[in-house]
Amino acid sequence: MAWLKRLFGMEKPKDAKVNPQTKQTTSTAKGSATAPASMPTQTDSIPPERVGLNGEYDQSGLAKRVALAFDEDSQLDDIDTLYVAQTGSTVVLKGKVPNQQILDKMVGVAKGVQGATAVDTKQVSMG
């Protein structure tokens, strides 16, 4: 089963990317996403760890993009005993992997996702 489907209950969205271009959000002083032309607006950029699969804001954006990266790697796409989460810009891997070589590959792939500053593997076991 695909990583995105297993972890987030979703199919891969059309045009989803591991490292998409960020969409900018426009907000007003009151925090509204839309504003009349007479109100001043400010363009906010999305923190890299909160960028979703299509460049939109997503609280779990980094974890979803790492899951997509795992789906796109033929050596990792069928591992179903590991879970991906995030704490800020740290990717957290939890569960079980077959061997150290696979874990090293997963860490390398996760580190290659924009917004990931570290990968925590303390909750991963081998076997």
PDB file of C-alpha atoms in Angstrom:
ATOM      1  CA  MET A   1       0.000   0.000   0.000  1.00  0.00           C
ATOM      2  CA  ALA A   2       1.246   3.475  -0.804  1.00  0.00           C
ATOM      3  CA  TRP A   3       2.722   5.608   1.966  1.00  0.00           C
ATOM      4  CA  LEU A   4       0.283   8.507   1.462  1.00  0.00           C
ATOM      5  CA  LYS A   5      -2.715   6.164   1.488  1.00  0.00           C
ATOM      6  CA  ARG A   6      -1.552   4.240   4.565  1.00  0.00           C
ATOM      7  CA  LEU A   7      -0.447   7.214   6.671  1.00  0.00           C
ATOM      8  CA  PHE A   8      -2.802   9.980   5.599  1.00  0.00           C
ATOM      9  CA  GLY A   9      -5.719   8.118   3.986  1.00  0.00           C
ATOM     10  CA  MET A  10      -5.236   9.893   0.683  1.00  0.00           C
ATOM     11  CA  GLU A  11      -4.300   9.039  -2.862  1.00  0.00           C
ATOM     12  CA  LYS A  12      -1.455  10.939  -4.500  1.00  0.00           C
ATOM     13  CA  PRO A  13      -2.950  14.257  -5.666  1.00  0.00           C
ATOM     14  CA  LYS A  14      -2.507  15.157  -9.313  1.00  0.00           C
ATOM     15  CA  ASP A  15       0.666  17.213  -9.814  1.00  0.00           C
ATOM     16  CA  ALA A  16       1.873  16.482  -6.245  1.00  0.00           C
ATOM     17  CA  LYS A  17       5.593  17.107  -5.798  1.00  0.00           C
ATOM     18  CA  VAL A  18       8.154  16.257  -3.145  1.00  0.00           C
ATOM     19  CA  ASN A  19       9.584  19.792  -3.379  1.00  0.00           C
ATOM     20  CA  PRO A  20       6.812  21.986  -4.880  1.00  0.00           C
ATOM     21  CA  GLN A  21       7.037  25.714  -5.393  1.00  0.00           C
ATOM     22  CA  THR A  22       5.485  27.537  -2.465  1.00  0.00           C
ATOM     23  CA  LYS A  23       2.182  29.291  -2.951  1.00  0.00           C
ATOM     24  CA  GLN A  24       1.987  32.581  -1.105  1.00  0.00           C
ATOM     25  CA  THR A  25      -0.980  33.466   1.046  1.00  0.00           C
ATOM     26  CA  THR A  26      -2.411  36.937   1.311  1.00  0.00           C
ATOM     27  CA  SER A  27      -3.778  38.090   4.617  1.00  0.00           C
ATOM     28  CA  THR A  28      -5.141  41.287   6.093  1.00  0.00           C
ATOM     29  CA  ALA A  29      -4.585  42.796   9.494  1.00  0.00           C
ATOM     30  CA  LYS A  30      -7.701  40.904  10.660  1.00  0.00           C
ATOM     31  CA  GLY A  31      -6.340  37.601   9.317  1.00  0.00           C
ATOM     32  CA  SER A  32      -8.875  37.175   6.510  1.00  0.00           C
ATOM     33  CA  ALA A  33      -7.727  35.246   3.449  1.00  0.00           C
ATOM     34  CA  THR A  34      -9.517  37.739   1.206  1.00  0.00           C
ATOM     35  CA  ALA A  35      -9.855  41.464   1.626  1.00  0.00           C
ATOM     36  CA  PRO A  36     -11.604  44.361  -0.083  1.00  0.00           C
ATOM     37  CA  ALA A  37      -9.284  46.411  -2.292  1.00  0.00           C
ATOM     38  CA  SER A  38      -9.288  49.236   0.265  1.00  0.00           C
ATOM     39  CA  MET A  39      -7.774  47.098   3.046  1.00  0.00           C
ATOM     40  CA  PRO A  40      -3.998  46.704   3.249  1.00  0.00           C
ATOM     41  CA  THR A  41      -2.713  43.189   2.690  1.00  0.00           C
ATOM     42  CA  GLN A  42       0.501  41.406   3.444  1.00  0.00           C
ATOM     43  CA  THR A  43       1.970  38.464   1.590  1.00  0.00           C
ATOM     44  CA  ASP A  44       3.148  35.715   3.912  1.00  0.00           C
ATOM     45  CA  SER A  45       5.414  32.917   2.815  1.00  0.00           C
ATOM     46  CA  ILE A  46       4.796  29.407   4.089  1.00  0.00           C
ATOM     47  CA  PRO A  47       7.518  27.897   6.311  1.00  0.00           C
ATOM     48  CA  PRO A  48       9.255  25.093   4.357  1.00  0.00           C
ATOM     49  CA  GLU A  49       8.107  22.399   6.799  1.00  0.00           C
ATOM     50  CA  ARG A  50       4.456  23.464   6.317  1.00  0.00           C
ATOM     51  CA  VAL A  51       4.412  23.343   2.501  1.00  0.00           C
ATOM     52  CA  GLY A  52       1.933  20.762   1.214  1.00  0.00           C
ATOM     53  CA  LEU A  53       2.112  18.445  -1.778  1.00  0.00           C
ATOM     54  CA  ASN A  54       0.977  21.155  -4.198  1.00  0.00           C
ATOM     55  CA  GLY A  55       2.683  24.147  -2.551  1.00  0.00           C
ATOM     56  CA  GLU A  56      -0.237  25.043  -0.288  1.00  0.00           C
ATOM     57  CA  TYR A  57      -0.083  25.474   3.514  1.00  0.00           C
ATOM     58  CA  ASP A  58      -0.366  22.101   5.264  1.00  0.00           C
ATOM     59  CA  GLN A  59       0.352  21.523   8.954  1.00  0.00           C
ATOM     60  CA  SER A  60       1.706  18.051   8.074  1.00  0.00           C
ATOM     61  CA  GLY A  61       3.256  19.117   4.783  1.00  0.00           C
ATOM     62  CA  LEU A  62       6.782  17.888   5.456  1.00  0.00           C
ATOM     63  CA  ALA A  63       5.614  14.430   6.580  1.00  0.00           C
ATOM     64  CA  LYS A  64       3.349  14.126   3.523  1.00  0.00           C
ATOM     65  CA  ARG A  65       6.144  15.145   1.154  1.00  0.00           C
ATOM     66  CA  VAL A  66       8.511  12.617   2.780  1.00  0.00           C
ATOM     67  CA  ALA A  67       5.806   9.939   2.381  1.00  0.00           C
ATOM     68  CA  LEU A  68       5.506  10.917  -1.294  1.00  0.00           C
ATOM     69  CA  ALA A  69       9.297  10.673  -1.690  1.00  0.00           C
ATOM     70  CA  PHE A  70       9.188   7.156  -0.184  1.00  0.00           C
ATOM     71  CA  ASP A  71       6.349   6.247  -2.584  1.00  0.00           C
ATOM     72  CA  GLU A  72       8.483   7.403  -5.513  1.00  0.00           C
ATOM     73  CA  ASP A  73      11.473   5.226  -4.523  1.00  0.00           C
ATOM     74  CA  SER A  74      11.085   1.614  -5.679  1.00  0.00           C
ATOM     75  CA  GLN A  75      13.275   0.348  -2.799  1.00  0.00           C
ATOM     76  CA  LEU A  76      11.052   1.993  -0.184  1.00  0.00           C
ATOM     77  CA  ASP A  77       7.542   2.014  -1.607  1.00  0.00           C
ATOM     78  CA  ASP A  78       6.458  -1.333  -0.116  1.00  0.00           C
ATOM     79  CA  ILE A  79       7.683  -0.957   3.482  1.00  0.00           C
ATOM     80  CA  ASP A  80       4.539  -0.945   5.614  1.00  0.00           C
ATOM     81  CA  THR A  81       5.998  -1.273   9.120  1.00  0.00           C
ATOM     82  CA  LEU A  82       7.284   2.291   9.428  1.00  0.00           C
ATOM     83  CA  TYR A  83       5.443   5.552  10.004  1.00  0.00           C
ATOM     84  CA  VAL A  84       6.413   9.126   9.184  1.00  0.00           C
ATOM     85  CA  ALA A  85       5.599  12.115  11.371  1.00  0.00           C
ATOM     86  CA  GLN A  86       7.094  15.534  11.898  1.00  0.00           C
ATOM     87  CA  THR A  87       7.953  17.758  14.814  1.00  0.00           C
ATOM     88  CA  GLY A  88       8.506  21.177  13.318  1.00  0.00           C
ATOM     89  CA  SER A  89      11.179  20.694  10.667  1.00  0.00           C
ATOM     90  CA  THR A  90      12.353  17.331  12.050  1.00  0.00           C
ATOM     91  CA  VAL A  91      11.144  14.201  10.262  1.00  0.00           C
ATOM     92  CA  VAL A  92      10.295  11.489  12.804  1.00  0.00           C
ATOM     93  CA  LEU A  93      10.440   7.856  11.689  1.00  0.00           C
ATOM     94  CA  LYS A  94       8.715   5.266  13.921  1.00  0.00           C
ATOM     95  CA  GLY A  95       8.345   1.521  13.607  1.00  0.00           C
ATOM     96  CA  LYS A  96      10.380  -1.306  12.125  1.00  0.00           C
ATOM     97  CA  VAL A  97      12.642  -1.640   9.068  1.00  0.00           C
ATOM     98  CA  PRO A  98      14.226  -4.800   7.617  1.00  0.00           C
ATOM     99  CA  ASN A  99      17.838  -3.631   7.991  1.00  0.00           C
ATOM    100  CA  GLN A 100      20.232  -0.721   8.524  1.00  0.00           C
ATOM    101  CA  GLN A 101      20.762  -0.255   4.782  1.00  0.00           C
ATOM    102  CA  ILE A 102      17.046   0.459   4.242  1.00  0.00           C
ATOM    103  CA  LEU A 103      16.972   2.832   7.223  1.00  0.00           C
ATOM    104  CA  ASP A 104      20.019   4.698   5.893  1.00  0.00           C
ATOM    105  CA  LYS A 105      18.307   5.013   2.501  1.00  0.00           C
ATOM    106  CA  MET A 106      15.133   6.353   4.147  1.00  0.00           C
ATOM    107  CA  VAL A 107      17.090   8.897   6.166  1.00  0.00           C
ATOM    108  CA  GLY A 108      18.861  10.063   2.996  1.00  0.00           C
ATOM    109  CA  VAL A 109      15.592  10.417   1.094  1.00  0.00           C
ATOM    110  CA  ALA A 110      13.941  12.265   4.005  1.00  0.00           C
ATOM    111  CA  LYS A 111      16.886  14.672   4.339  1.00  0.00           C
ATOM    112  CA  GLY A 112      16.516  15.478   0.634  1.00  0.00           C
ATOM    113  CA  VAL A 113      13.014  16.862   1.127  1.00  0.00           C
ATOM    114  CA  GLN A 114      12.949  20.654   1.323  1.00  0.00           C
ATOM    115  CA  GLY A 115      12.239  21.845   4.860  1.00  0.00           C
ATOM    116  CA  ALA A 116      13.721  18.818   6.633  1.00  0.00           C
ATOM    117  CA  THR A 117      16.479  19.915   9.008  1.00  0.00           C
ATOM    118  CA  ALA A 118      16.903  16.571  10.800  1.00  0.00           C
ATOM    119  CA  VAL A 119      15.634  12.989  10.828  1.00  0.00           C
ATOM    120  CA  ASP A 120      14.879  11.316  14.175  1.00  0.00           C
ATOM    121  CA  THR A 121      15.204   7.507  14.077  1.00  0.00           C
ATOM    122  CA  LYS A 122      15.207   6.817  17.847  1.00  0.00           C
ATOM    123  CA  GLN A 123      11.860   5.015  17.574  1.00  0.00           C
ATOM    124  CA  VAL A 124      12.942   2.669  14.751  1.00  0.00           C
ATOM    125  CA  SER A 125      13.888  -0.975  15.323  1.00  0.00           C
ATOM    126  CA  MET A 126      15.479  -3.497  12.933  1.00  0.00           C
ATOM    127  CA  GLY A 127      14.268  -6.916  12.032  1.00  0.00           C
TER     128      GLY A 127
END
